[in-house]
Coordinates of C-alpha atoms in Angstrom, one line a residue:
Chain A
M1 CA 172.3 126.0 118.6
L2 CA 172.9 129.8 119.2
E3 CA 174.9 130.3 115.5
T4 CA 172.6 131.6 112.8
H5 CA 174.5 130.0 110.0
G6 CA 174.1 133.2 107.6
H7 CA 170.0 132.7 107.8
F8 CA 169.1 134.8 111.1
L9 CA 165.2 135.1 110.0
W10 CA 164.8 131.5 109.5
W11 CA 166.8 131.0 112.8
L12 CA 164.8 133.6 114.7
V13 CA 161.5 131.9 113.3
T14 CA 162.7 128.6 114.6
A15 CA 163.7 129.7 117.9
A16 CA 160.2 131.3 118.3
V17 CA 158.6 128.5 117.5
V18 CA 160.3 126.3 120.0
I19 CA 160.1 128.7 122.8
W20 CA 156.3 130.1 121.9
Y21 CA 155.0 126.6 121.5
S22 CA 156.6 125.4 124.9
T23 CA 155.2 128.3 126.6
I24 CA 151.8 128.2 125.3
T25 CA 151.5 124.6 125.7
I26 CA 152.0 124.9 129.7
Y27 CA 150.0 128.2 129.4
V28 CA 146.8 126.8 127.9
A29 CA 147.3 123.4 129.8
I30 CA 146.6 125.4 132.9
R31 CA 144.0 127.9 131.6
G32 CA 142.2 125.5 129.4
T33 CA 141.5 123.2 132.3
A34 CA 139.7 126.3 134.1
D35 CA 137.9 126.8 131.0
V36 CA 136.5 123.2 130.6
R37 CA 135.5 123.2 134.3
E38 CA 133.6 126.9 133.8
M39 CA 132.0 125.3 130.8
L40 CA 130.7 122.1 132.2
K41 CA 129.5 124.1 135.3
N42 CA 127.6 126.6 133.1
L43 CA 125.8 123.8 131.2
S44 CA 125.3 121.7 134.2
E45 CA 123.5 125.1 135.9
R46 CA 121.5 125.7 132.6
K47 CA 120.0 122.0 132.5
Q48 CA 118.6 122.4 136.3
P49 CA 114.9 123.0 136.1
Chain B
M1 CA 163.3 99.0 110.9
T2 CA 161.7 101.0 113.7
H3 CA 162.8 101.7 117.5
F4 CA 159.0 101.6 118.6
D5 CA 159.0 98.8 121.2
W6 CA 155.6 97.5 122.2
L7 CA 156.6 96.6 125.7
V8 CA 158.0 100.3 126.4
D9 CA 156.0 102.6 124.0
G10 CA 152.9 100.4 123.6
P11 CA 151.5 101.1 127.1
I12 CA 152.1 105.0 126.8
V13 CA 149.8 104.7 123.7
G14 CA 147.3 102.6 125.5
I15 CA 147.1 105.0 128.6
Y16 CA 146.5 108.0 126.2
L17 CA 143.6 106.2 124.2
L18 CA 142.2 105.0 127.3
V19 CA 142.1 108.3 128.8
T20 CA 140.8 110.2 125.8
M21 CA 138.1 107.8 125.4
L22 CA 136.9 108.1 129.0
A23 CA 137.0 112.0 129.1
G24 CA 135.2 112.0 125.9
L25 CA 132.5 109.7 127.2
A26 CA 132.2 111.4 130.6
V27 CA 131.0 114.7 129.3
R28 CA 128.1 113.1 127.3
R29 CA 125.4 113.7 129.9
Y30 CA 125.7 117.5 129.4
V31 CA 124.3 117.4 125.9
S32 CA 120.6 117.5 126.0
R33 CA 119.8 120.1 123.0
V34 CA 120.7 120.4 119.6
D35 CA 122.7 123.7 120.4
D36 CA 124.8 121.7 122.9
F37 CA 125.6 119.1 120.2
L38 CA 126.7 121.4 117.5
V39 CA 128.0 124.5 119.3
A40 CA 128.7 123.5 122.9
G41 CA 125.9 125.6 124.2
R42 CA 128.1 128.6 123.1
E43 CA 130.1 128.3 126.3
M44 CA 133.8 127.9 125.2
N45 CA 136.0 130.2 126.4
V46 CA 139.3 131.6 125.0
Y47 CA 142.0 129.1 126.0
L48 CA 139.9 125.8 125.4
G49 CA 139.2 127.4 122.0
V50 CA 143.1 127.9 121.6
A51 CA 143.6 124.2 122.4
S52 CA 140.7 122.8 120.0
L53 CA 141.6 125.0 117.2
A54 CA 145.2 124.1 117.2
A55 CA 144.6 120.1 117.9
T56 CA 141.8 119.9 115.4
E57 CA 144.1 122.1 112.4
F58 CA 147.0 119.8 113.0
G59 CA 146.4 116.2 112.0
V60 CA 148.8 113.5 110.9
I61 CA 148.2 114.3 107.3
T62 CA 149.1 117.9 107.9
C63 CA 152.3 116.5 109.6
M64 CA 152.9 114.5 106.4
Y65 CA 152.5 117.3 103.9
T66 CA 154.3 119.9 105.7
A67 CA 157.2 117.8 106.4
Q68 CA 157.3 116.7 102.7
A69 CA 157.2 120.8 101.7
G70 CA 160.2 120.6 104.1
Y71 CA 162.2 117.8 102.5
K72 CA 161.3 119.2 98.9
Y73 CA 161.2 123.0 99.4
G74 CA 163.6 123.5 102.7
F75 CA 162.4 126.6 105.2
A76 CA 160.4 127.8 102.0
G77 CA 158.0 124.9 102.5
A78 CA 156.8 126.8 105.8
T79 CA 155.3 129.6 103.4
P80 CA 151.7 128.5 103.8
G81 CA 151.9 128.4 107.7
I82 CA 153.3 132.2 107.5
C83 CA 150.2 133.3 105.6
Q84 CA 148.2 131.4 107.6
A85 CA 149.2 132.9 110.6
I86 CA 149.3 136.6 109.4
A87 CA 145.9 136.1 108.1
M88 CA 144.4 134.7 111.6
L89 CA 146.1 137.5 113.5
V90 CA 144.7 140.3 111.4
I91 CA 141.3 138.5 111.2
G92 CA 141.4 138.0 115.0
M93 CA 142.3 141.6 116.0
T94 CA 140.2 143.4 113.3
G95 CA 137.3 141.0 113.7
F96 CA 136.9 141.0 109.9
C97 CA 133.8 138.9 109.0
I98 CA 134.1 136.6 112.2
R99 CA 132.6 139.8 114.3
P100 CA 129.3 139.7 112.3
L101 CA 129.3 136.3 111.8
R102 CA 129.3 135.4 115.4
E103 CA 126.8 138.0 116.3
S104 CA 124.4 136.7 113.6
G105 CA 123.8 133.8 115.9
A106 CA 124.1 131.4 113.0
R107 CA 125.5 127.8 113.5
T108 CA 126.9 127.6 110.0
L109 CA 128.1 129.8 107.3
P110 CA 125.1 129.1 105.1
E111 CA 122.9 129.7 108.0
L112 CA 124.3 133.4 107.5
F113 CA 123.9 133.5 104.0
E114 CA 120.4 132.8 104.0
Q115 CA 119.9 136.1 105.8
K116 CA 121.7 138.0 102.8
F117 CA 120.9 135.7 99.6
G118 CA 118.1 133.5 100.4
P119 CA 117.1 129.8 101.3
R120 CA 118.4 128.3 97.8
I121 CA 121.9 130.1 98.2
R122 CA 121.9 128.6 101.8
R123 CA 121.3 124.9 100.4
A124 CA 123.9 125.3 97.5
A125 CA 126.6 126.8 99.9
G126 CA 125.6 123.8 102.3
I127 CA 126.2 121.1 99.3
V128 CA 129.5 123.1 98.0
I129 CA 131.0 123.0 101.8
V130 CA 130.1 119.5 102.4
L131 CA 131.2 118.3 99.0
G132 CA 134.6 120.2 99.5
G133 CA 135.1 119.2 103.2
L134 CA 134.4 115.6 102.7
L135 CA 136.5 115.1 99.7
N136 CA 139.2 116.8 101.4
M137 CA 139.0 114.5 104.4
G138 CA 138.6 111.6 102.2
V139 CA 142.6 111.0 102.6
F140 CA 143.1 111.2 105.8
L141 CA 142.6 107.9 107.5
R142 CA 144.9 106.1 105.0
I143 CA 147.7 108.6 105.2
G144 CA 147.4 108.5 109.2
G145 CA 147.8 104.7 108.9
E146 CA 150.6 104.8 106.3
F147 CA 152.5 107.0 108.9
L148 CA 151.9 104.1 111.6
V149 CA 153.2 101.5 109.1
V150 CA 156.6 103.7 108.5
V151 CA 157.3 104.8 111.9
A152 CA 155.9 102.1 114.1
G153 CA 156.5 99.1 111.9
L154 CA 152.6 98.3 111.6
N155 CA 151.9 95.5 109.5
P156 CA 150.5 97.0 106.2
D157 CA 148.1 94.0 105.8
N158 CA 146.8 95.4 109.3
L159 CA 146.3 99.1 108.2
E160 CA 142.5 99.0 107.2
W161 CA 141.9 97.3 110.8
T162 CA 143.7 99.5 113.0
M163 CA 142.3 102.6 111.1
T164 CA 138.9 101.2 111.3
G165 CA 139.3 100.8 115.4
L166 CA 140.7 104.1 115.8
L167 CA 137.9 105.9 113.8
L168 CA 135.2 103.6 115.8
L169 CA 136.8 105.2 119.0
V170 CA 136.5 108.6 117.7
A171 CA 133.1 108.1 116.1
V172 CA 131.7 106.8 119.7
Y173 CA 132.3 109.7 121.5
T174 CA 131.9 112.2 118.9
I175 CA 128.2 110.8 118.1
L176 CA 127.5 110.7 121.7
G177 CA 128.9 113.8 123.2
G178 CA 128.9 116.2 120.0
M179 CA 131.0 119.3 120.3
L180 CA 131.5 119.1 124.1
S181 CA 133.3 115.8 123.8
V182 CA 135.2 117.4 120.8
L183 CA 136.2 120.2 122.8
V184 CA 137.3 118.2 125.9
T185 CA 139.2 115.5 124.0
D186 CA 140.7 118.1 121.7
F187 CA 142.1 119.7 124.9
L188 CA 143.6 116.6 126.2
Q189 CA 145.0 115.6 122.7
F190 CA 146.5 119.4 122.2
I191 CA 148.5 118.7 125.5
V192 CA 149.8 115.3 124.4
M193 CA 150.5 116.4 120.5
S194 CA 152.4 119.2 121.6
L195 CA 154.5 117.5 124.1
G196 CA 155.4 114.9 121.3
L197 CA 156.0 117.7 118.9
I198 CA 158.3 119.9 120.9
A199 CA 160.3 116.5 122.4
V200 CA 160.7 115.5 118.9
T201 CA 162.0 118.8 117.7
V202 CA 164.4 119.7 120.4
L203 CA 166.0 116.4 119.6
V204 CA 166.2 117.1 116.0
L205 CA 167.9 120.4 116.6
W206 CA 169.9 119.1 119.6
Q207 CA 171.2 116.0 117.5
I208 CA 171.3 117.2 114.0
G209 CA 171.5 120.9 114.7
F210 CA 170.3 124.1 113.2
G211 CA 173.7 124.5 111.0
T212 CA 173.1 120.9 109.5
L213 CA 170.0 121.6 108.3
V214 CA 170.9 124.8 106.6
G215 CA 173.9 123.2 105.1
T216 CA 171.5 120.9 103.6
V217 CA 169.0 123.1 102.4
E218 CA 171.8 125.3 100.7
T219 CA 173.5 122.2 99.1
K220 CA 170.4 120.1 97.9
I221 CA 167.7 122.7 97.5
G222 CA 169.6 125.8 96.7
P223 CA 168.9 129.8 97.6
G224 CA 164.9 128.6 96.8
G225 CA 164.9 126.7 100.0
F226 CA 165.1 129.9 101.8
N227 CA 163.1 132.1 99.7
P228 CA 159.8 131.0 98.0
F229 CA 159.9 133.8 95.4
I230 CA 162.8 132.4 94.0
H231 CA 162.1 128.8 94.3
P232 CA 161.6 127.5 90.7
E233 CA 158.4 125.5 91.7
L234 CA 157.0 128.0 93.9
G235 CA 157.5 131.7 92.8
W236 CA 155.0 134.6 93.3
K237 CA 152.0 132.5 92.0
Y238 CA 152.5 130.0 94.8
V239 CA 152.9 132.9 97.4
L240 CA 149.9 134.6 96.3
F241 CA 147.8 131.6 96.2
Q242 CA 148.7 130.3 99.6
L243 CA 148.1 134.1 101.3
L244 CA 144.6 133.9 99.1
L245 CA 143.9 130.3 100.1
N246 CA 144.9 130.6 103.9
T247 CA 142.9 134.0 104.4
A248 CA 139.9 131.9 102.9
A249 CA 140.4 129.0 105.2
T250 CA 140.7 131.1 108.3
L251 CA 137.1 133.1 107.3
T252 CA 135.3 130.0 106.0
W253 CA 136.9 126.5 106.9
Q254 CA 134.0 124.8 108.7
T255 CA 136.2 123.4 111.5
V256 CA 137.8 126.8 112.1
I257 CA 135.2 129.0 112.1
A258 CA 133.1 126.2 114.6
R259 CA 135.4 127.7 117.3
V260 CA 134.2 131.2 116.5
L261 CA 130.5 129.9 116.6
A262 CA 131.1 128.0 119.6
A263 CA 132.7 130.9 121.6
K264 CA 130.9 132.6 124.2
D265 CA 130.8 136.0 122.1
S266 CA 132.5 137.8 119.0
A267 CA 135.5 139.1 121.4
T268 CA 136.0 135.8 122.7
G269 CA 136.1 134.4 119.2
G270 CA 138.6 137.1 118.1
K271 CA 140.8 136.3 121.0
V272 CA 141.1 132.4 119.9
F273 CA 142.3 133.7 116.5
T274 CA 144.8 136.1 117.9
R275 CA 146.3 133.6 120.5
T276 CA 146.4 130.8 118.0
S277 CA 147.8 132.5 115.1
F278 CA 151.4 131.8 115.6
F279 CA 150.7 128.2 115.9
F280 CA 150.1 127.9 112.3
V281 CA 154.0 128.8 111.8
C282 CA 154.4 125.9 114.1
R283 CA 152.1 123.7 112.4
F284 CA 154.4 124.3 109.1
L285 CA 157.7 124.7 110.3
I286 CA 157.9 122.0 113.2
P287 CA 157.2 119.0 110.3
G288 CA 159.2 121.1 108.1
I289 CA 162.1 120.9 110.3
W290 CA 161.5 116.9 110.5
G291 CA 161.4 116.5 106.8
M292 CA 164.9 118.7 106.3
A293 CA 166.3 116.5 109.0
A294 CA 165.4 113.5 106.8
L295 CA 166.9 115.2 103.7
A296 CA 170.1 115.8 105.9
T297 CA 170.4 112.2 107.3
L298 CA 168.7 109.6 105.1
A299 CA 170.7 107.5 102.6
P300 CA 170.2 107.7 99.1
L301 CA 168.5 104.4 98.8
A302 CA 166.3 104.8 101.9
L303 CA 163.1 105.5 100.4
Q304 CA 163.6 102.6 98.2
N305 CA 162.9 100.2 100.6
L306 CA 159.3 101.3 102.1
P307 CA 156.6 98.8 103.0
G308 CA 154.5 97.6 100.4
G309 CA 151.2 99.1 99.7
L310 CA 151.6 102.5 100.4
S311 CA 149.4 104.9 98.4
S312 CA 151.5 107.9 97.3
T313 CA 153.6 107.3 94.3
D314 CA 155.8 110.0 95.5
S315 CA 158.0 108.6 98.2
S316 CA 159.1 112.0 99.6
L317 CA 156.2 111.8 101.5
Y318 CA 157.3 109.1 103.3
A319 CA 160.8 110.5 103.9
M320 CA 159.9 112.2 107.6
P321 CA 158.1 108.9 109.1
T322 CA 161.3 106.7 107.4
F323 CA 163.8 109.3 109.3
L324 CA 161.6 109.3 112.6
A325 CA 161.4 105.5 112.7
T326 CA 165.0 104.9 113.5
F327 CA 166.1 108.5 115.1
V328 CA 163.5 108.9 117.9
P329 CA 164.4 106.5 120.6
I330 CA 162.5 103.9 122.6
G331 CA 160.4 105.6 125.1
M332 CA 160.3 108.7 123.0
M333 CA 158.5 106.9 120.5
G334 CA 155.6 106.3 122.2
L335 CA 155.2 109.7 122.9
L336 CA 155.4 110.7 119.5
V337 CA 153.3 107.9 118.1
A338 CA 150.4 109.1 121.1
A339 CA 151.1 112.6 119.8
M340 CA 150.2 111.7 116.2
L341 CA 147.2 109.5 117.2
A342 CA 146.1 112.7 119.3
A343 CA 146.4 114.7 116.2
D344 CA 144.8 112.8 114.1
M345 CA 141.8 111.9 116.5
S346 CA 141.2 115.2 117.1
T347 CA 141.2 116.2 113.2
D348 CA 138.9 113.3 112.5
S349 CA 136.4 114.2 115.5
S350 CA 136.0 117.8 114.6
Y351 CA 135.7 117.3 111.3
M352 CA 132.8 114.7 111.3
L353 CA 130.9 117.0 113.4
T354 CA 131.5 120.0 111.6
W355 CA 130.4 118.5 108.4
A356 CA 127.6 116.9 109.8
S357 CA 126.4 120.4 111.6
V358 CA 126.1 121.8 107.8
I359 CA 124.4 118.7 106.8
Y360 CA 122.0 118.9 109.3
N361 CA 121.3 122.7 109.6
D362 CA 121.5 123.5 106.0
I363 CA 120.9 120.7 103.5
V364 CA 118.4 118.5 105.8
A365 CA 116.9 121.5 107.2
P366 CA 113.9 122.0 104.8
F367 CA 113.1 118.7 104.6
R368 CA 112.5 118.1 108.2
W369 CA 109.3 117.9 110.0
K370 CA 108.4 121.3 111.9
N371 CA 108.2 121.3 115.7
W372 CA 110.4 118.6 115.9
T373 CA 111.8 117.7 119.3
E374 CA 115.4 118.6 120.5
K375 CA 115.6 114.8 121.0
K376 CA 114.7 113.9 117.4
G377 CA 117.3 116.8 116.3
L378 CA 120.1 115.0 118.4
L379 CA 119.2 111.8 117.0
L380 CA 119.4 113.0 113.5
N381 CA 122.7 114.6 114.2
R382 CA 124.1 111.5 115.9
T383 CA 122.9 109.7 112.5
I384 CA 124.6 111.7 110.2
V385 CA 128.1 112.1 112.0
A386 CA 127.8 108.0 112.1
L387 CA 127.3 108.2 108.3
I388 CA 130.0 110.5 107.7
G389 CA 132.2 107.9 109.8
V390 CA 131.2 105.1 107.5
F391 CA 131.6 107.2 104.5
L392 CA 135.3 107.9 105.7
L393 CA 136.0 104.1 106.3
F394 CA 135.4 103.3 102.6
Y395 CA 136.1 106.1 100.7
G396 CA 138.9 107.4 103.1
L397 CA 140.8 103.7 103.4
W398 CA 140.3 102.5 100.0
Y399 CA 141.1 105.8 98.1
Q400 CA 144.3 105.9 95.9
M401 CA 146.1 109.2 96.1
E402 CA 148.3 110.6 93.3
G403 CA 150.6 113.1 92.7
D404 CA 151.5 115.9 95.2
L405 CA 149.3 115.6 98.2
W406 CA 149.4 119.5 99.3
D407 CA 148.3 120.2 95.8
Y408 CA 145.4 117.8 95.9
L409 CA 144.4 119.0 99.2
T410 CA 144.6 122.6 98.2
L411 CA 142.7 122.2 95.2
T412 CA 139.9 119.9 96.3
G413 CA 139.6 122.8 99.1
S414 CA 139.8 125.9 96.9
I415 CA 136.5 124.8 95.2
Y416 CA 134.9 126.0 98.2
L417 CA 137.1 128.1 99.7
A418 CA 137.1 130.7 96.7
S419 CA 133.3 130.9 96.4
M420 CA 132.5 130.9 100.3
S421 CA 135.2 133.3 101.3
V422 CA 133.8 136.0 98.3
L423 CA 130.2 135.2 99.4
L424 CA 131.1 135.8 103.3
V425 CA 132.9 139.1 102.6
A426 CA 130.2 140.2 100.1
C427 CA 127.5 139.2 102.9
C428 CA 129.2 141.1 105.6
Y429 CA 130.1 144.3 103.8
W430 CA 128.7 144.8 100.4
R431 CA 125.2 145.8 100.6
R432 CA 124.4 145.5 97.0
A433 CA 125.3 141.9 96.7
N434 CA 122.3 139.5 96.2
S435 CA 121.7 135.9 95.3
W436 CA 122.6 136.3 91.7
G437 CA 126.1 137.3 92.6
A438 CA 126.5 134.4 95.2
A439 CA 125.3 131.8 92.6
G440 CA 127.7 133.3 90.0
A441 CA 130.3 133.0 92.5
I442 CA 129.5 129.3 93.4
I443 CA 129.7 128.5 89.8
A444 CA 133.1 130.2 89.2
G445 CA 134.4 129.4 92.5
A446 CA 133.9 125.5 91.5
F447 CA 134.6 125.8 87.6
F448 CA 138.4 127.0 87.9
P449 CA 139.5 124.1 90.0
A450 CA 137.1 121.4 88.8
A451 CA 138.3 122.3 85.1
F452 CA 142.1 122.0 86.2
L453 CA 141.4 118.7 87.5
V454 CA 139.9 117.6 84.3
L455 CA 142.4 119.2 82.0
S456 CA 145.1 117.3 84.3
K457 CA 143.3 113.8 84.0
L458 CA 143.0 114.1 80.0
E459 CA 146.0 112.6 78.4
S460 CA 145.3 115.7 75.2
T461 CA 145.2 118.5 77.9
K462 CA 147.7 117.1 80.4
E463 CA 150.2 119.9 79.0
I464 CA 147.8 122.7 78.9
S465 CA 147.2 121.9 82.5
A466 CA 150.9 121.7 83.5
A467 CA 151.3 124.9 81.8
I468 CA 148.4 126.8 84.1
G469 CA 149.7 125.1 87.1
P470 CA 147.8 124.2 90.3
H471 CA 148.6 127.9 91.8
L472 CA 147.4 130.1 88.7
S473 CA 144.4 127.6 88.8
G474 CA 143.4 128.7 92.5
I475 CA 144.3 132.2 91.9
L476 CA 141.6 132.4 88.9
A477 CA 139.2 130.7 91.1
F478 CA 139.3 133.4 93.8
A479 CA 139.3 136.2 91.1
G480 CA 136.4 134.4 88.6
A481 CA 134.2 134.0 92.1
A482 CA 134.8 137.4 93.0
A483 CA 134.1 138.7 89.4
A484 CA 131.1 136.7 89.2
M485 CA 129.7 137.9 92.7
I486 CA 130.0 141.7 91.1
V487 CA 128.7 141.2 87.7
G488 CA 126.0 138.8 89.0
S489 CA 124.7 141.5 91.6
L490 CA 125.0 144.3 89.4
L491 CA 122.7 142.3 87.0
K492 CA 120.1 141.6 89.1
P493 CA 117.4 144.3 89.1
Q494 CA 117.1 146.1 92.7
A495 CA 113.9 145.8 94.5
R496 CA 111.7 149.0 94.8
H497 CA 111.2 150.1 98.2

């Protein structure tokens, strides 16, 4: 897995894709939940007469 | 043969569909105005925007054509994703075009164009955007269904009914909840889709290995599989066209900029772009890795025994699902199919809504009665979304695709991307730009791709079109649109103040 097989650039890009995507999925899952709640709260308040 | 097991994998897919449907329907009560329906009341924040943009821009069709690119071109097939990531990062950091667009308060691109070029250009731009977008979207359903046929062993005779059912689910929550339902379901779909994509990619790298992928690309594709500039079918024209195309897509593709328009403010829109930018490398490289794994492991005759009724004559499109059908184990197969359904549904819902927003806002607007209530506006929007769903059902499911899918998509897309990107840049940054230039840019931007399509269909001109190639034809569309904007704007007499 750690061997670049003579193609360091593509090895680096592949590693970055797996690591970045795994991290951002967890991060967005947490922060996105807060965003959904805030969006619905704001829309709900706006609907109040 | 497939590892999909209805007893183990079926419930995973069923639970995903149920949860998505409930979430999509639950938020419909927050929709009371047209702005809520079209741009979620402009209340979208950064991470919801990141999830929604990523989920929308990754559909089953994306997965199929990027895997096909990996199968045919190796790592070099990820070039479009790298181009789009660079474009999105730069645009997000600088606010190029998206800042003035968001600050204008427009709901759509044509609405912004009206401020500079007048109402006729607004309507013309609306028609170009809708035609380009809907034709592009036309192939989504069938390709999505074909993925399920190959990977999950779905009976090809049931493809139309299955995809009709899926589209109905999507249409119901999109019609009722508009952009709010799209955002919330996109968020769930992003998580499911990402889990599936990561899990399968890790499995591929773990079991097949990076070394095997590299070795396969070296022996079956050659050095061009690592460098697009030296690949005989790609080259500098391909790279330049991808750079232009993906920059234009980032600036003007309605489903992409819908996230900027729904953002709280222009800074939030920029952050959504910068933080999503690297996803576009993932969007191309992950299915590309699956495609390369198919190239490494499939037996030479594996693609000769595909199920009947598949639309593409190029069997390389089905290499990736054929590989996954027996590579992914039972249990994980349910996650993969749920992930792909999530990808497909998020794309369909967002596309239906955003093209509907242009039809409502820019094409139908002049014919609306004055002082329409919000209720009537909502009803009209919902009707347009439903009609797009009907269009997709018939045109999308019965359309017979020919040739290279990516070339088809980029060509139909470039009919609008070339002209709309030139209009947007000129609208935001060139004071002298006017309606003559805008009209010229629309005509020139549509002329080159359309002419190329006609040349490629006629027997007598097929050789000419082959000599030009889709990439040069695309570059000419951008150059022609820019030249027409400059010449047209300079020719029109300036108004005296």
